[in-house]
Coordinates of C-alpha atoms in Angstrom, one line a residue:
X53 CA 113.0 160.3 132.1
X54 CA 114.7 163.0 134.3
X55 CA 117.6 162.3 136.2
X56 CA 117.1 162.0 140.2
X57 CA 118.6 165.2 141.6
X58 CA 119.1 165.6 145.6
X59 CA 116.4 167.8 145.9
X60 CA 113.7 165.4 144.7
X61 CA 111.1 163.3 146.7
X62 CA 112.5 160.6 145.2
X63 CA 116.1 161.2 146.2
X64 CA 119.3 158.5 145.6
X65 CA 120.9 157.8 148.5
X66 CA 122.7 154.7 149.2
X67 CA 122.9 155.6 152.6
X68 CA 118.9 156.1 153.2
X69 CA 116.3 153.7 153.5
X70 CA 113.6 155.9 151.6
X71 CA 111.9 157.1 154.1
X72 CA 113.8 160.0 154.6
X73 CA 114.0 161.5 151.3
X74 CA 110.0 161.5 151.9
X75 CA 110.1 163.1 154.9
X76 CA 112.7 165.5 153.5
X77 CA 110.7 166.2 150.5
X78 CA 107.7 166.8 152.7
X79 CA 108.9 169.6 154.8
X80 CA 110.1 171.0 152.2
X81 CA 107.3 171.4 150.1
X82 CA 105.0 172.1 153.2
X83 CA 107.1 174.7 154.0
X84 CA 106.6 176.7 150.6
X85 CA 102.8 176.5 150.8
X86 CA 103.1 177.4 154.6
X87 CA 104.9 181.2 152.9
X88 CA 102.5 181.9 150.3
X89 CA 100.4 184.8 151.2
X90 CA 97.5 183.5 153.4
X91 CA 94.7 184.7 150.6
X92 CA 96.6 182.2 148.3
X93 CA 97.4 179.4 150.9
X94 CA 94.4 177.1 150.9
X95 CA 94.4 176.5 147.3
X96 CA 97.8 175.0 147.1
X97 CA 96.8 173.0 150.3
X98 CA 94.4 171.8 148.5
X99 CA 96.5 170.9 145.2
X100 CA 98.8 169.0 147.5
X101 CA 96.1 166.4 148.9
X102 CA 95.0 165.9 145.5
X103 CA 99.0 165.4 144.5
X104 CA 99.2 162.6 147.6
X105 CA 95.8 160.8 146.0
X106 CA 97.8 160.5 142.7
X107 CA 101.0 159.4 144.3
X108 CA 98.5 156.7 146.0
X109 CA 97.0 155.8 142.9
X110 CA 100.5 155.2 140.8
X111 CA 101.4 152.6 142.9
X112 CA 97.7 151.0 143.1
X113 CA 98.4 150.5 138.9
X114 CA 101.8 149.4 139.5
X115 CA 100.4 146.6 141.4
X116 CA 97.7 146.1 139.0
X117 CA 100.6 145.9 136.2
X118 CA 102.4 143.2 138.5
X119 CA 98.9 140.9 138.3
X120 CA 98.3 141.2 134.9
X121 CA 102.1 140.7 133.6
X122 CA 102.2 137.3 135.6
X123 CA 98.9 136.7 133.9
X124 CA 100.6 136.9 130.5
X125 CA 103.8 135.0 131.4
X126 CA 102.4 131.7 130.0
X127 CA 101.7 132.9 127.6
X128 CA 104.9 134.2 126.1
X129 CA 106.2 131.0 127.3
X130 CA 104.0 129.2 124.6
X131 CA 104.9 131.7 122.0
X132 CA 108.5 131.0 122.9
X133 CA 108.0 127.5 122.8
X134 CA 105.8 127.9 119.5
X135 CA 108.8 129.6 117.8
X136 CA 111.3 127.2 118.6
X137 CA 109.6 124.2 117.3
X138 CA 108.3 122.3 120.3
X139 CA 104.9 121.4 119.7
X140 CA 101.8 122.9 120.4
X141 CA 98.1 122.8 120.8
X142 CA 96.1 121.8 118.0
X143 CA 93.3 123.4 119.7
X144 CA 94.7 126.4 118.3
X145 CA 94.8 125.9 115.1
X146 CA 91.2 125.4 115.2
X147 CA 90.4 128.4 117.4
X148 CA 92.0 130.3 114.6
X149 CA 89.9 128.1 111.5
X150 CA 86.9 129.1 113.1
X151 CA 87.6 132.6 113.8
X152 CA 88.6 132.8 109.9
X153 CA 85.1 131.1 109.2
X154 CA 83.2 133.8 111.0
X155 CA 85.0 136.5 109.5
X156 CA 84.4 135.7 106.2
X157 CA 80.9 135.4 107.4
X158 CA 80.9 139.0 108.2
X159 CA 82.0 139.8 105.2
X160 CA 79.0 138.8 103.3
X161 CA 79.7 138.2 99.7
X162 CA 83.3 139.5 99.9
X163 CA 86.1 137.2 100.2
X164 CA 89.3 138.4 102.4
X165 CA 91.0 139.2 99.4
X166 CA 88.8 141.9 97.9
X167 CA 88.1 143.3 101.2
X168 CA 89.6 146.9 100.2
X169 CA 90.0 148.4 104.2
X170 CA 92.1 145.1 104.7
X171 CA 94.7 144.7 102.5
X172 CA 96.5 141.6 102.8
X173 CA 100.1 142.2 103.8
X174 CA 102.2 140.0 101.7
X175 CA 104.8 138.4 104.1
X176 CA 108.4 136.5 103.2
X177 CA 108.5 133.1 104.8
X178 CA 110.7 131.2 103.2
X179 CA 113.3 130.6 105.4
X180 CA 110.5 129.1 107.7
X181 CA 109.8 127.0 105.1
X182 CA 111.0 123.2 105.5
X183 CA 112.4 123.9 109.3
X184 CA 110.9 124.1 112.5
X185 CA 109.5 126.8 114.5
X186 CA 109.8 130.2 113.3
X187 CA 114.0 130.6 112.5
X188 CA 114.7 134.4 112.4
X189 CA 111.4 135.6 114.5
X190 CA 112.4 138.2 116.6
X191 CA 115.5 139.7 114.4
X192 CA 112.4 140.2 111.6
X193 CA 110.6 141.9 114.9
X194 CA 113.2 143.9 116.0
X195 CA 113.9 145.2 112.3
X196 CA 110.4 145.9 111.5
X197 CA 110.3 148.0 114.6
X198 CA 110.5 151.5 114.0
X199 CA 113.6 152.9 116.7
X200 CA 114.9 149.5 117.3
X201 CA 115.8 148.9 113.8
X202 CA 117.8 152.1 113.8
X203 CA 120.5 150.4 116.1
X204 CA 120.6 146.9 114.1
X205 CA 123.4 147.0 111.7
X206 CA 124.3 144.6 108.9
X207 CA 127.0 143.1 111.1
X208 CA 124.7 142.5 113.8
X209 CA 122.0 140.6 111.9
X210 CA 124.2 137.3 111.9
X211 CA 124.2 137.4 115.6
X212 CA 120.8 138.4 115.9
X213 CA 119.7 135.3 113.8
X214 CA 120.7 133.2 116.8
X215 CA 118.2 135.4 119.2
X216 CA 115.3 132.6 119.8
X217 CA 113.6 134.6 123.2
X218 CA 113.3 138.1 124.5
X219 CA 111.1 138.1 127.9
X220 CA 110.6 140.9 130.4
X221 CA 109.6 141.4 134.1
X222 CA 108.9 144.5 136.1
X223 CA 110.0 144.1 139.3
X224 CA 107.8 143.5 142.5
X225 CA 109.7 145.5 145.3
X226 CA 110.4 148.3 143.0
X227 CA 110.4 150.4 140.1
X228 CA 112.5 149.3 137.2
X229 CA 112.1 146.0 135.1
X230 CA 114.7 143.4 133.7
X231 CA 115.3 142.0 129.8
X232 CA 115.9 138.7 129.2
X233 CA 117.6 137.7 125.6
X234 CA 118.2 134.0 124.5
X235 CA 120.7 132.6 122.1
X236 CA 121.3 129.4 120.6
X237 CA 124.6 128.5 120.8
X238 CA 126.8 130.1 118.3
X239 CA 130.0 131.4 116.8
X240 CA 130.1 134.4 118.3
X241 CA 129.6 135.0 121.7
X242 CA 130.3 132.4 124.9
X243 CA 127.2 134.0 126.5
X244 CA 123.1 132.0 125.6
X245 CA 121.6 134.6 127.7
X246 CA 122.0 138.8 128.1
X247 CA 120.2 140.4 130.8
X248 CA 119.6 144.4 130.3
X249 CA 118.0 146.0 134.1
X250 CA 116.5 149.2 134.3
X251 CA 116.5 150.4 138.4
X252 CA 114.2 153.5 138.7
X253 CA 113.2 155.5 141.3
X254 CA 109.9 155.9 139.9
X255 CA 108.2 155.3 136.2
X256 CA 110.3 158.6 134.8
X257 CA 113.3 158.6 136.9
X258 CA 116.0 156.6 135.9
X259 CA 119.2 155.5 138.7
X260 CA 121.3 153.0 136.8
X261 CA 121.2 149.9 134.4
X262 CA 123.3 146.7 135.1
X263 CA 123.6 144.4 132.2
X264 CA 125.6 140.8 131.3
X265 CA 129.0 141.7 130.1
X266 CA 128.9 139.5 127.2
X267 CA 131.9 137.2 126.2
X268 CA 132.7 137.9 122.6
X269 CA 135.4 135.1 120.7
X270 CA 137.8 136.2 119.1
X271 CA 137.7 138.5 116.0
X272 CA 133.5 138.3 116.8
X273 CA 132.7 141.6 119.1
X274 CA 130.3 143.7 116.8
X275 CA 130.7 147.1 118.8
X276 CA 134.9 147.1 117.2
X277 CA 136.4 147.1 114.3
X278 CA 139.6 147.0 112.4
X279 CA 140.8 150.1 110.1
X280 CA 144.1 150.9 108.4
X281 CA 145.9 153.6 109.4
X282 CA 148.5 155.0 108.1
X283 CA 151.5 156.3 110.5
X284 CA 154.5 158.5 109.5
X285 CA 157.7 158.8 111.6
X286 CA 158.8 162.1 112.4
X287 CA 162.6 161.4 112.1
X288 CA 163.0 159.0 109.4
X289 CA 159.8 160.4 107.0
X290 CA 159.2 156.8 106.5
X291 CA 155.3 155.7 106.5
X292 CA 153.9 152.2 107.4
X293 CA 150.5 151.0 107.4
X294 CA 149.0 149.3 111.0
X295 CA 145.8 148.0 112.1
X296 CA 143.8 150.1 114.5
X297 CA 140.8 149.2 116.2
X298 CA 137.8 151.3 116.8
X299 CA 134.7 151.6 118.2
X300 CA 131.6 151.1 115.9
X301 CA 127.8 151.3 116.1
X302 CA 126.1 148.3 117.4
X303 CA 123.1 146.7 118.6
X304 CA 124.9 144.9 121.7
X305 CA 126.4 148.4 122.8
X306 CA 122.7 148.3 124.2
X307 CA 124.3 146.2 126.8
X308 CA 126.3 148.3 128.6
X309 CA 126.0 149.2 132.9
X310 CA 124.8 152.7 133.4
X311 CA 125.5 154.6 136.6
X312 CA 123.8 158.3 137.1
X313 CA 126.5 160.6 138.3
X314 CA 126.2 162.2 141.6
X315 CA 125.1 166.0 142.2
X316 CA 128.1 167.2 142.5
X317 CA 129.9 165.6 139.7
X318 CA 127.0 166.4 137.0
X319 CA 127.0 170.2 137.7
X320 CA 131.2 170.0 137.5
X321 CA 130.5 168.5 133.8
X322 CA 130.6 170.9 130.8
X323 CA 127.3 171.7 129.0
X324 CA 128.1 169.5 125.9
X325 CA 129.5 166.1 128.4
X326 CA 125.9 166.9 129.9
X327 CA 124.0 166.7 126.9
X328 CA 126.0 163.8 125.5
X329 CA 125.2 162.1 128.5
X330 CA 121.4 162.9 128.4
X331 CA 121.3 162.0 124.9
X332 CA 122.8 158.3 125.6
X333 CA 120.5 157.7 128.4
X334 CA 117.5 159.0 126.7
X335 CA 118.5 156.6 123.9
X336 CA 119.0 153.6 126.6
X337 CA 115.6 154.0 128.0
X338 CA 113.8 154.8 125.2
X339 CA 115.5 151.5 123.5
X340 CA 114.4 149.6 126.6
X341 CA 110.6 150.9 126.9
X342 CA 110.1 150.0 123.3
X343 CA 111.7 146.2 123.6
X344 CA 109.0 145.5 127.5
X345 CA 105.8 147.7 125.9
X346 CA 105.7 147.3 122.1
X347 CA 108.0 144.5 120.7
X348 CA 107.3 141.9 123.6
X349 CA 103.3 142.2 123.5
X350 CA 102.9 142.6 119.8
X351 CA 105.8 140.7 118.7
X352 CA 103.6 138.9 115.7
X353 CA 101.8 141.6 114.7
X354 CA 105.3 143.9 114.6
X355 CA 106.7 140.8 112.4
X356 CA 104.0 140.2 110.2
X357 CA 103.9 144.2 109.5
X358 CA 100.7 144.8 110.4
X359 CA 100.5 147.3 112.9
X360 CA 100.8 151.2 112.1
X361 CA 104.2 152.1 112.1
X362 CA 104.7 155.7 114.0
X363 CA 108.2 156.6 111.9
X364 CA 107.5 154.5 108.6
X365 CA 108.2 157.3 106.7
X366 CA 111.6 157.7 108.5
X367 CA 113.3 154.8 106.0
X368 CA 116.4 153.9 108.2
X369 CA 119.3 153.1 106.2
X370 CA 120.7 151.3 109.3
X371 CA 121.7 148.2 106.8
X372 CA 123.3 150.3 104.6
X373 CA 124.9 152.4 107.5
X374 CA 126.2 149.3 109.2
X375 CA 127.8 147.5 105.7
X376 CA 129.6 150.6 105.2
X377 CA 131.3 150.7 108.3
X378 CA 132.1 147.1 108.9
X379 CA 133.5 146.9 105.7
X380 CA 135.3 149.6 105.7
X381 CA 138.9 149.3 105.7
X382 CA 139.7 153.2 105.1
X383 CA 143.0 154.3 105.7
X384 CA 144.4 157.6 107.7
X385 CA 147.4 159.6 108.4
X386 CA 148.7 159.6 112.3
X387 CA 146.3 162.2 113.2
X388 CA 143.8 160.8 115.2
X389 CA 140.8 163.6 115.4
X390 CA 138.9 161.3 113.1
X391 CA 138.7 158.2 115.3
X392 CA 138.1 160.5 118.6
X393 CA 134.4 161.1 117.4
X394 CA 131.9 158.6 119.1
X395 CA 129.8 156.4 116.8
X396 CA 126.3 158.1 117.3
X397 CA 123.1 157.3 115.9
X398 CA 121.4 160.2 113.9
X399 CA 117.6 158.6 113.8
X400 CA 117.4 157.9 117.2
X401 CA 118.7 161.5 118.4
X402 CA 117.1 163.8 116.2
X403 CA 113.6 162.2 117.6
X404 CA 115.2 163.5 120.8
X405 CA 116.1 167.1 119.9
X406 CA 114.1 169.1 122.4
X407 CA 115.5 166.3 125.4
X408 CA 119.1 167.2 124.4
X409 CA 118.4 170.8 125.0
X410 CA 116.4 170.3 127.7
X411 CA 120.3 168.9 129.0
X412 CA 122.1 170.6 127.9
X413 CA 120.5 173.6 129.8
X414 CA 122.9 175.8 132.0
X415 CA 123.0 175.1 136.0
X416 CA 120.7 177.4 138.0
X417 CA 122.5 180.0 140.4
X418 CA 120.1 179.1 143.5
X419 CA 120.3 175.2 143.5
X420 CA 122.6 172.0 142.9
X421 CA 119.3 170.4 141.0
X422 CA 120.7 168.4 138.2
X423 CA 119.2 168.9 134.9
X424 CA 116.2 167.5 133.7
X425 CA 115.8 165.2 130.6
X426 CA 112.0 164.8 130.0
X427 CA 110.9 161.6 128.8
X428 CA 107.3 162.3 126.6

């Protein structure tokens, strides 16, 4: 994505209705064709009415995005309903009996089995096994997801095992789109339902997120932990031990509120508190792209392990990662440096390398443009 700077068409102004940034933009890039050299002029004229046609046609898919999303909804809803244990349509069990019969017709003489370009992917069910629905669907999905698994550590997974829904919506009267989790009822958090929105001003350009602030119980919140520290008094030389607690890496730090900052306050950052920034909110809408476009559509197939997986060869040790820190119990002196570094999350940023320069860029003499944070 790139961050919406007050020079864009598609400038953030609270105050503004939209139609003025356009109108702003417009002069403004009429009026740097209109000072080219005249032998030059017509052919940037003419770039520009092809530029309008593809703004046109953007929103034409949008729309035809909108239709075939509300197409799906149902569904997902079946899916959802499938998973959970409600019943279903027999009808579909024999839709998929007869599609197995003419498949093994077109194999001829081979059966499924020795079919060497398909090799059957050998799949652990037994905790379906004796219980309704599909227990543990989408935290198998999510883990066998190759970025989202990077954020799910081992003291998430008990959480997670209560997740029985993920849904999605892009929104009619805008860019942007909303996330829709569902819990059972559990131990941990008051909260059945976390909502994650995405508000952009266009497909690439990101404004803010809003999400549920989610009501941990006590001792529960996965994004903290406790750590013994050990603290020496200046006076006396005597030490004693205390509990501290500190931030640690989580899946549900994903549901955190995101605010860009305005023009003026991003080009007063320093280069590294712009980079940092870029980095998170690359991370954020990356993380949220992959849950609406790949997880949501293909949740079976990203379950059963049967689609082709981009990073396989990227083994993320994010179990071992997240056992080591939750259990971890480590103790310090009274020098705090150690606890000041944020929890980061090495897989997901080094896929991101050439964004976080990209951000880390210095501010150009002629312009308060903010920088830009290009989403592939």
């Amino acid at each position: 994505f790139i961050f919406a700077d007050k020079h864009s068409k598609m400038e953030i102004d609270e105050t503004n209705d939209g139609l003025n940034d356009e109108i702003h933009f417009e002069k403004r890039l009429t009026k740097v064709i209109m000072s080219m050299p005249e032998s030059v002029r017509n052919r940037f004229k003419l770039l520009k009415i092809i530029s309008d046609k593809r703004t046109k046609t953007v929103e034409k898919v949008r729309q035809l995005n909108l239709k075939y999303e509300k197409l799906k909804g149902p569904l997902y809803e079946e899916r959802a309903a499938i998973i959970a244990g409600n019943a279903y349509p027999h009808s579909y069990v024999e839709s998929f009996d007869k599609k197995f019969e003419d498949l093994k017709k077109d194999l001829g003489p081979k059966t499924i089995a020795e079919d060497e370009d398909e090799l059957p992917v050998k799949v652990k069910v037994t905790e379906v096994i004796d219980q309704q629905g599909v227990p543990g669907f989408w935290l198998r999905a999510l883990k066998n997801h190759h970025l989202i698994k990077t954020y799910i550590k081992k003291h998430d997974e008990p959480i997670l095992k209560h997740l029985i829904n993920i849904s999605g919506r892009h929104f009619e009267d805008r860019h942007g789109y909303e996330l829709t989790f569902k819990f059972t009822p559990n131990e941990f958090m008051e909260n059945t339902e976390l909502k994650k929105a995405y508000f952009m001003v266009d497909d690439h350009i990101l404004e803010r997120t809003e999400s549920t602030e989610i009501s941990w119980k006590d001792e529960m919140d996965p994004t903290k932990k406790k750590i013994k520290k050990k603290q020496k008094n200046k006076k006396t030389k005597a030490v004693r031990v205390i509990m501290k607690t500190v931030d640690q890496e989580s899946f549900f730090g994903f549901f955190k509120s995101l605010t860009m900052p305005d023009p003026k306050k991003l080009n007063n950052m320093q280069d590294d508190d712009q980079e940092e920034l870029a980095v998170r909110i690359d991370e954020d809408f990356d993380f949220g792209n992959d849950i609406i476009n790949d997880v949501l559509p293909e949740a079976l197939e990203i379950y059963l392990g049967v689609v082709d997986n981009e990073f396989s060869d990227l083994d993320s040790n994010s179990d071992e990662d997240g056992e080591g820190e939750g259990d971890n119990d480590g103790e310090g002196d009274d020098n705090d440096d150690d606890d000041k570094k944020k929890p980061t999350n090495k897989d997901a940023k080094g896929k991101k390398s050439g964004n976080q320069q990209a951000a880390g860029g210095k501010k150009q003499d002629d312009s308060n443009e903010k920088p830009e944070c290009k989403q592939q």
